[in-house]
Coordinates of C-alpha atoms and ligand atoms in Angstrom, one line a residue:
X1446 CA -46.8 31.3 235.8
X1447 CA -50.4 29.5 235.6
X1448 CA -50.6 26.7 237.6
X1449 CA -48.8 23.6 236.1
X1450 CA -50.7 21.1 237.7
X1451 CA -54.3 22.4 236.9
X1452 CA -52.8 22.8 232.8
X1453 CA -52.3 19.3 232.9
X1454 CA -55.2 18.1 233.7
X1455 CA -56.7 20.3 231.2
X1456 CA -54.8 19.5 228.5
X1457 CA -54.5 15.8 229.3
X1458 CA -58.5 15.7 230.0
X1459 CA -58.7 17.1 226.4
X1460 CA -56.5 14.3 224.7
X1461 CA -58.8 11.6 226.5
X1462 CA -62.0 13.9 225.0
X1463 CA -60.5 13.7 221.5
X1464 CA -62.6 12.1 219.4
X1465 CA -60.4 12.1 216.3
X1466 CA -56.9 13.0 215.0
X1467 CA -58.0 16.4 213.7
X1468 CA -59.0 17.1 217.3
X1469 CA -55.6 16.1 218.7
X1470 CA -53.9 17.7 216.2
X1471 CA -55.2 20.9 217.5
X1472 CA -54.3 20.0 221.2
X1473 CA -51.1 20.0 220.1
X1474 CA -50.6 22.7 218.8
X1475 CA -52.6 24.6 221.5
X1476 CA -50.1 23.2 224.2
X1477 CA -46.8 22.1 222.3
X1478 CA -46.9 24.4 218.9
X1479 CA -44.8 27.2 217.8
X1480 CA -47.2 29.6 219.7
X1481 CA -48.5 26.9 222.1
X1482 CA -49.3 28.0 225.6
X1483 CA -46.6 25.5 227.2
X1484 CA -44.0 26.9 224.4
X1485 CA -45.2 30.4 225.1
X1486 CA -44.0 29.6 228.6
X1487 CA -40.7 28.0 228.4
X1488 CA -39.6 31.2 226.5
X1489 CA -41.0 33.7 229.5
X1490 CA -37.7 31.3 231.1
X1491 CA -35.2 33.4 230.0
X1492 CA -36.6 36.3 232.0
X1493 CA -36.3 34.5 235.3
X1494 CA -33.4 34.2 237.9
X1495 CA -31.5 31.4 237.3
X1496 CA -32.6 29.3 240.6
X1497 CA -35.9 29.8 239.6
X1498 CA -35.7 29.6 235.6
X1499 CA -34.0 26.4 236.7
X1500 CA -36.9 24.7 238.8
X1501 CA -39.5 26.1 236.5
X1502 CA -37.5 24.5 233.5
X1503 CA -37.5 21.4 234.7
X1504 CA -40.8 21.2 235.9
X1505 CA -41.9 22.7 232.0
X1506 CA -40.1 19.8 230.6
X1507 CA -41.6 17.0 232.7
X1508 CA -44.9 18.5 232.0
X1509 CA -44.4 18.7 227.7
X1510 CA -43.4 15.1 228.0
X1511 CA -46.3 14.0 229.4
X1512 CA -48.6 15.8 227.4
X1513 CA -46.4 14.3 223.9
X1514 CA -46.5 10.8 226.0
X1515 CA -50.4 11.3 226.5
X1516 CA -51.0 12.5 222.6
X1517 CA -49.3 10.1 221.0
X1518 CA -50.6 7.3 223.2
X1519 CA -54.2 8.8 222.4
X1520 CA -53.3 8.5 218.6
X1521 CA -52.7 5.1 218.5
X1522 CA -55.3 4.1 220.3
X1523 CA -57.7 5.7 218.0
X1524 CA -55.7 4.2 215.0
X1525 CA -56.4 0.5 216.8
X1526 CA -60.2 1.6 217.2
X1527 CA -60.3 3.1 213.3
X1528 CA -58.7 -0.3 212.2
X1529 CA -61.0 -2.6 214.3
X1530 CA -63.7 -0.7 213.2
X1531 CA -63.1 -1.4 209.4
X1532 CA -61.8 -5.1 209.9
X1533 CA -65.5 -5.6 211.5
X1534 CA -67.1 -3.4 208.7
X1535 CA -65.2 -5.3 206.1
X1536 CA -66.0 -9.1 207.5
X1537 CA -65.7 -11.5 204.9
X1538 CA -66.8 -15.0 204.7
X1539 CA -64.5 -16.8 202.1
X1540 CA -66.2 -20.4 202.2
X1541 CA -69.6 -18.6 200.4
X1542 CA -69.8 -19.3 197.0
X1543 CA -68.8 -17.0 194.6
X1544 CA -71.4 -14.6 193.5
X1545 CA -72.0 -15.5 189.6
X1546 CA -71.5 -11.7 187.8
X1547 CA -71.6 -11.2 184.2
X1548 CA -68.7 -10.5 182.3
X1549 CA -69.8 -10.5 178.7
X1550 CA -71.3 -13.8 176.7
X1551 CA -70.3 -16.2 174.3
X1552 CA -71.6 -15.6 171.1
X1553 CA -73.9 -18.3 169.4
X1554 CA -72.0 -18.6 166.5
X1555 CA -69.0 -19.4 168.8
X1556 CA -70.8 -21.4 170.9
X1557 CA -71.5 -23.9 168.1
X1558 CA -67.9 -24.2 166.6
X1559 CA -67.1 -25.3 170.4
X1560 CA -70.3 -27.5 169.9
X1561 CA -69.1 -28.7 166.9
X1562 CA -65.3 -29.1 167.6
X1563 CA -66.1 -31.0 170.6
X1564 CA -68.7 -33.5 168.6
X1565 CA -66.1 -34.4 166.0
X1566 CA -62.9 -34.3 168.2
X1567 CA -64.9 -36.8 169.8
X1568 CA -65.1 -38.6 166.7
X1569 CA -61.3 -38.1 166.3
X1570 CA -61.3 -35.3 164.1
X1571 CA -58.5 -32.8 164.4
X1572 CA -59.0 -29.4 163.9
X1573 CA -57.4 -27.6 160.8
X1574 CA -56.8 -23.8 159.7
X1575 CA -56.4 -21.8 156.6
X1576 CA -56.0 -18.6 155.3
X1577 CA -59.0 -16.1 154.9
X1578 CA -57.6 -14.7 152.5
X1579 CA -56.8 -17.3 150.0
X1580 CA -55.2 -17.8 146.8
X1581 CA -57.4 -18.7 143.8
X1582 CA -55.5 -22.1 143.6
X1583 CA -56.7 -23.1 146.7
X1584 CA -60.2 -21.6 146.9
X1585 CA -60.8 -22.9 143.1
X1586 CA -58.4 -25.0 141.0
X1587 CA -57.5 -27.4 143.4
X1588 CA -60.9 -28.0 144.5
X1589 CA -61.6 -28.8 140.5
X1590 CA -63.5 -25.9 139.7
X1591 CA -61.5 -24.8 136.7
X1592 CA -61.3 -21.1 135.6
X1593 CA -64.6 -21.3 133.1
X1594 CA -66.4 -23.5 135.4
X1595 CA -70.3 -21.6 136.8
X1596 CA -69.2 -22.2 140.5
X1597 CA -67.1 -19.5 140.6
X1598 CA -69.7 -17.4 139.4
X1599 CA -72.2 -18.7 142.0
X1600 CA -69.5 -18.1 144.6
X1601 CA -70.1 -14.4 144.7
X1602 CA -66.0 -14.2 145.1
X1603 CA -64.8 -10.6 146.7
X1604 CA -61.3 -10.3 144.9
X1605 CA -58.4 -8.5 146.3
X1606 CA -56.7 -5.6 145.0
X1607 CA -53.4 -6.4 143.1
X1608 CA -51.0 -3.6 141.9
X1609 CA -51.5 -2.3 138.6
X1610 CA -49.6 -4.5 135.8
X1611 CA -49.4 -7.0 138.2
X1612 CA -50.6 -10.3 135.7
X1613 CA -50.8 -12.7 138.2
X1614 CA -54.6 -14.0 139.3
X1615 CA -55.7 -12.0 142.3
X1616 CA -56.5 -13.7 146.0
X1617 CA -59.7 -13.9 147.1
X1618 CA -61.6 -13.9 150.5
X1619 CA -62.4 -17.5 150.8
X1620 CA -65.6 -18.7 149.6
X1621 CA -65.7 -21.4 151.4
X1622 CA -63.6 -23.6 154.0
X1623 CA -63.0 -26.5 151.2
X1624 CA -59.5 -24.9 150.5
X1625 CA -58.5 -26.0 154.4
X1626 CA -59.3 -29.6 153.0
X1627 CA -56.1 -28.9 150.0
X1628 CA -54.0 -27.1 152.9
X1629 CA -54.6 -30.1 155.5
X1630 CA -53.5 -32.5 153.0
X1631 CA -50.4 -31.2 151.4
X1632 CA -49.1 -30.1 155.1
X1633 CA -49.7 -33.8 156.9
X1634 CA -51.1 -36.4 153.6
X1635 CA -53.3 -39.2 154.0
X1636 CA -54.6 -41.0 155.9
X1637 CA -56.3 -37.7 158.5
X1638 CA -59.0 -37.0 159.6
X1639 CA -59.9 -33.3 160.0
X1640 CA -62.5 -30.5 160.7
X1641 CA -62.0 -26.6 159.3
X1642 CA -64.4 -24.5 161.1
X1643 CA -63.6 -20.4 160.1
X1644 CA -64.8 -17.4 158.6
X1645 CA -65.9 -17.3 154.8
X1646 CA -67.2 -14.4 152.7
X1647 CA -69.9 -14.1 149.6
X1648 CA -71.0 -10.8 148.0
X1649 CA -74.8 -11.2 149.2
X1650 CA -77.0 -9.9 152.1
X1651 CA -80.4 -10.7 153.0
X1652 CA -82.0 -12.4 155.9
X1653 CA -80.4 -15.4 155.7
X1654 CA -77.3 -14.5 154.2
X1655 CA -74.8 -12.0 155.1
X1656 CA -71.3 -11.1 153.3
X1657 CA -69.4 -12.7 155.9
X1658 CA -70.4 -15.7 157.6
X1659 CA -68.9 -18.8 159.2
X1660 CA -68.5 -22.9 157.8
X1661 CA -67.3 -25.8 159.1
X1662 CA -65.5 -28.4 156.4
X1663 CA -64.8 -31.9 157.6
X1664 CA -63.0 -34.2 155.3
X1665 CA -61.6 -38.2 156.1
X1666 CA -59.0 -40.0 153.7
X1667 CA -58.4 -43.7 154.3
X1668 CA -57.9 -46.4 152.6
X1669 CA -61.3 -47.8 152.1
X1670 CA -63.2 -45.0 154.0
X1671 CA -66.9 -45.1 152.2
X1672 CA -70.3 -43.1 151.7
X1673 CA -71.1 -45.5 154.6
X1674 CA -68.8 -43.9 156.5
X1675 CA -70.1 -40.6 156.0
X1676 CA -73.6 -41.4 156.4
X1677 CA -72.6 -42.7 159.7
X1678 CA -70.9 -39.3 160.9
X1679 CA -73.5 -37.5 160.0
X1680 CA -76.3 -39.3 161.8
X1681 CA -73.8 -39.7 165.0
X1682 CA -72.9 -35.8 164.5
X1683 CA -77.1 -34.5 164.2
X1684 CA -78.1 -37.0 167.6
X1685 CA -75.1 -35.3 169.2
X1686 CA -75.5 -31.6 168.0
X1687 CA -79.4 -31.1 168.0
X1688 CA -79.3 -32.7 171.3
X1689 CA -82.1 -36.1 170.2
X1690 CA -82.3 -39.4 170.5
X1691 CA -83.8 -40.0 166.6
X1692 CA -82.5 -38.1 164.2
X1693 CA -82.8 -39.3 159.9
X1694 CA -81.1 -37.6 157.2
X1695 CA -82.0 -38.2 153.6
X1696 CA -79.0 -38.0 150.9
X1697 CA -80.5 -35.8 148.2
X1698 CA -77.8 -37.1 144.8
X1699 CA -76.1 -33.7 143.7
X1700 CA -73.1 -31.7 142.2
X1701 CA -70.0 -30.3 143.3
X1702 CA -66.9 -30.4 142.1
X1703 CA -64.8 -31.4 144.7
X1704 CA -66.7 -35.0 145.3
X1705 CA -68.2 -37.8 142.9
X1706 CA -70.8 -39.0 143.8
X1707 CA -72.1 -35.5 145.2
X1708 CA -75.3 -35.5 148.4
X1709 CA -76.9 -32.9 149.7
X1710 CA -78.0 -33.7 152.9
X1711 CA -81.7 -33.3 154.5
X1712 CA -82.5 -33.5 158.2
X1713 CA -86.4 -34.9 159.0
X1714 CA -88.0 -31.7 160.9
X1715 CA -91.7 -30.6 161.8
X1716 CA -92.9 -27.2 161.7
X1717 CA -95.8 -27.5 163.9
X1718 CA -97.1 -24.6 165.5
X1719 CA -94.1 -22.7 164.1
X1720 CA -91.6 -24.2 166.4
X1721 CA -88.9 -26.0 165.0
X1722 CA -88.2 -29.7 166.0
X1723 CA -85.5 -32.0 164.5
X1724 CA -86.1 -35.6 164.2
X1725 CA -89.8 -35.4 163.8
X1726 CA -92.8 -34.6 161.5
X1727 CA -92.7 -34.3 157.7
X1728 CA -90.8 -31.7 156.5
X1729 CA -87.1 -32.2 155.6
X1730 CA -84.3 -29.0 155.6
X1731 CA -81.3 -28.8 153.5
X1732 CA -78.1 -28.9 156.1
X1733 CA -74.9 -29.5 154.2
X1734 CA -73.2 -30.7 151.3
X1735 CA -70.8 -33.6 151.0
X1736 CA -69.6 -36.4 148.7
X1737 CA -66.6 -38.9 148.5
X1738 CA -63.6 -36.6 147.8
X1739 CA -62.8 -36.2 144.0
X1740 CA -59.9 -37.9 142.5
X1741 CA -58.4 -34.8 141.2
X1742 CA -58.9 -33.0 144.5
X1743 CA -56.8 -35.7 145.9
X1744 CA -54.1 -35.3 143.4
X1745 CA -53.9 -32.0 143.6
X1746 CA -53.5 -32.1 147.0
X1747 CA -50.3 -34.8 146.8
X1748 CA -52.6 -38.0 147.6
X1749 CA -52.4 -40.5 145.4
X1750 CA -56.0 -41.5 144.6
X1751 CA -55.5 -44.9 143.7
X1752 CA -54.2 -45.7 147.0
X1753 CA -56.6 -43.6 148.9
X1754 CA -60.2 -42.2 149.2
X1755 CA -62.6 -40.6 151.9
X1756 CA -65.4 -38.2 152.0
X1757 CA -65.6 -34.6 152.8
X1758 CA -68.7 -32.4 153.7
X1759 CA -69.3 -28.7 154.8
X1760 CA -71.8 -27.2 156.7
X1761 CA -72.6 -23.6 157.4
X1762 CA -72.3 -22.6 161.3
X1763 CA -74.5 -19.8 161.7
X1764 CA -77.5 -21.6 160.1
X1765 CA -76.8 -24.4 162.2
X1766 CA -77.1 -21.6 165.4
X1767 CA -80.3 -20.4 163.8
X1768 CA -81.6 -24.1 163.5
X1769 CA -81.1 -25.0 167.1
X1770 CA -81.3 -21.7 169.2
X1771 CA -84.5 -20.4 167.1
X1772 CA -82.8 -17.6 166.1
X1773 CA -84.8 -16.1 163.0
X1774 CA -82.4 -13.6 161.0
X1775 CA -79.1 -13.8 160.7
X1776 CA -78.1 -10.2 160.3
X1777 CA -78.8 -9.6 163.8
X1778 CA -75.6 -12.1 164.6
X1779 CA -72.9 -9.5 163.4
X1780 CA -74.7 -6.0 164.9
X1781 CA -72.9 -6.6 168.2
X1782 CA -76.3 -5.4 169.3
X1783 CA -75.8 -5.6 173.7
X1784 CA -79.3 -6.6 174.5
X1785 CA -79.2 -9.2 171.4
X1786 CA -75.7 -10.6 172.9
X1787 CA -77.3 -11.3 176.4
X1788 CA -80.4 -12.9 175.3
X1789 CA -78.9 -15.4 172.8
X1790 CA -75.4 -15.6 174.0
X1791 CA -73.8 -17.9 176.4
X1792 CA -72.2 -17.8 179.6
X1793 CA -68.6 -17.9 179.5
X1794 CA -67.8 -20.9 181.8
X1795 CA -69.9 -23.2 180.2
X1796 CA -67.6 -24.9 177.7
X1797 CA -69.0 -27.5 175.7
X1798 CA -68.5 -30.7 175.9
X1799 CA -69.9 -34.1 174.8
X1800 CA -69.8 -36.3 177.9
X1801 CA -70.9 -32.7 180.6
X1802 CA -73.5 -31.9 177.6
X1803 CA -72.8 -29.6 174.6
X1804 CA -75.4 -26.4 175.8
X1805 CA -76.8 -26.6 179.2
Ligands
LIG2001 N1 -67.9 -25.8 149.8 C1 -69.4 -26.1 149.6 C2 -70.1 -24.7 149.7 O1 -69.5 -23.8 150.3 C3 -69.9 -27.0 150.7 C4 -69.4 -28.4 150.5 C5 -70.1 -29.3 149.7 C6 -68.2 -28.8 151.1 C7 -69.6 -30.6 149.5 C8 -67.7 -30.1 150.9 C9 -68.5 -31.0 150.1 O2 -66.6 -30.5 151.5 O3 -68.0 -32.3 150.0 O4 -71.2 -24.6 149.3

């Protein structure tokens, strides 16, 4: 039998060497497997005389136990070095600052409905929702623009569908967000004070219009709200949304059917050098219609119009996105184009607000 003492300090020499767990893996089974040379030798035991068989045994056994005793000791040890290896590798300082990473942007025509929500809930407007798809009594009748009347031709209305024999008027895709006005009255009467911001949809397409596109409504019944009133909003809305000190509007007198008296409402502008700026220079641009809400709109909404009155206006949203981002077609807003999204959208924590400021 080889000499017990000098495979010892073989074997346990090589489990001090091993430089892994693959490596002491094969020790043991070079020592202690099924054909190990310490297994190999406990089973030449049974060819010995007892006396002897029983020192040798012994002696065996001691010497397998120190050898498992020595591997698995080894094994933890380089588990402990593997672990304190990664927890230095993986060092982490959790008072730095998070690292700012993009996940996507706000959209500019989002970003202003949050501009615009936040501006007018200032203002104490709440905020008010309708159907897109909308019945014709809404989208028209209510609003007093009877069957025969030119605006619904001007409207570029996308009708549904309705099943064949069916004789009742079709919906429609909304035209406009005035029906909100209608469904914000007969759900919570006068006096409120709302905004509608939401999708609407024409049949046209060109640089400046696209099928579908986005408006906000606002509309105030009192009891003695005026065109004063109005005027006022408007002014205190342009200062806050274009971000200056000056802003003037002119009230151009016009027609709609929902208000009496009608305005059309310009903001003073200058071109100069191509650039847009707001509350300067000589030109004047168009930004939304409004007027003192029609008696029959009232009525038809369940407000009695000789007790109340107010004024309503709308006002489309991407336009206004276009106005004060100096974004030139409008297209461009719905291609979900990436490189478009990253250069004109916003980033995602920055909600607006009017006392933090509305787009830094
Ligand atoms: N609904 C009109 C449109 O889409 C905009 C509008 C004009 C809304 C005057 C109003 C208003 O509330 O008073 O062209």
């Amino acid at each position: 039998m080889a000499d017990l003492n000098t495979l010892k300090g073989k074997y346990l020499a090589g489990i001090a060497a091993a430089a892994d767990e693959g490596a002491l893996e094969e020790i043991r089974l070079a020592a202690l497997g099924k054909k190990g040379e310490i297994s190999l030798m406990m089973r030449e035991l049974g060819g010995m005389a007892p006396e002897a068989r029983q020192a040798a045994g012994a002696q065996l056994n001691v010497l397998k136990d120190e050898i498992d005793a020595a591997l698995r000791a080894r094994k933890a040890g380089l588990a402990d070095a593997a672990l304190d290896a990664r927890l230095a590798a993986e060092w982490l300082d959790v008072t730095l600052p998070a690292r700012p990473r993009r996940v996507g942007t706000i959209h500019p025509v989002s970003q202003v409905m949050d501009e615009v929500t936040a501006i007018f809930a200032d203002m104490g407007f709440a905020v008010a929702e309708g159907p897109q798809v909308e019945s014709d009594f809404f989208n028209f009748d209510a609003l007093n623009i009877a069957p025969e009347h030119p605006a619904r031709q001007e409207h570029d209305t996308f009708f549904m569908a309705r099943a064949e024999g069916d004789p009742r008027p079709p919906h429609v895709l909304r035209t406009h967000t005035s029906p909100v006005q209608i469904r914000a009255m007969q759900a919570q009467g006068a006096p409120i004070r709302v905004i509608a911001p939401g999708r609407v949809y024409r049949m046209d397409m060109d640089q400046t219009h696209a099928p579908m596109f986005h408006q906000v409504e606002g509309l105030a019944i009192g009891r003695d709200i005026s065109m004063a009133n109005l005027k006022w909003t408007l002014e205190e809305f342009c200062r806050a949304f274009f971000e200056v000190a000056n802003v003037e509007l002119r009230f151009r007198a016009s027609h709609f059917p929902f208000t009496e008296p009608s305005a059309e409402v310009d903001i003073r502008c200058s071109w100069a050098g191509g650039q847009l700026k707001i509350g300067e220079g000589n030109d004047w641009l168009e930004i939304l219609g409004s007027g003192m809400v029609h008696p029959k709109v009232l009525a038809a909404a369940g407000v009695d119009p000789a007790e109340w009155q107010g004024f309503a206006f709308g006002m489309g949203i991407d336009r206004l996105a276009m106005l004060k981002y100096g974004i030139p077609d409008l297209r461009a807003f719905f291609e979900s184009d990436l490189r478009w999204l990253r250069h004109y959208g916003f980033a995602a924590g920055d909600v607006p607000t009017v006392h933090g400021g509305l787009s830094r």
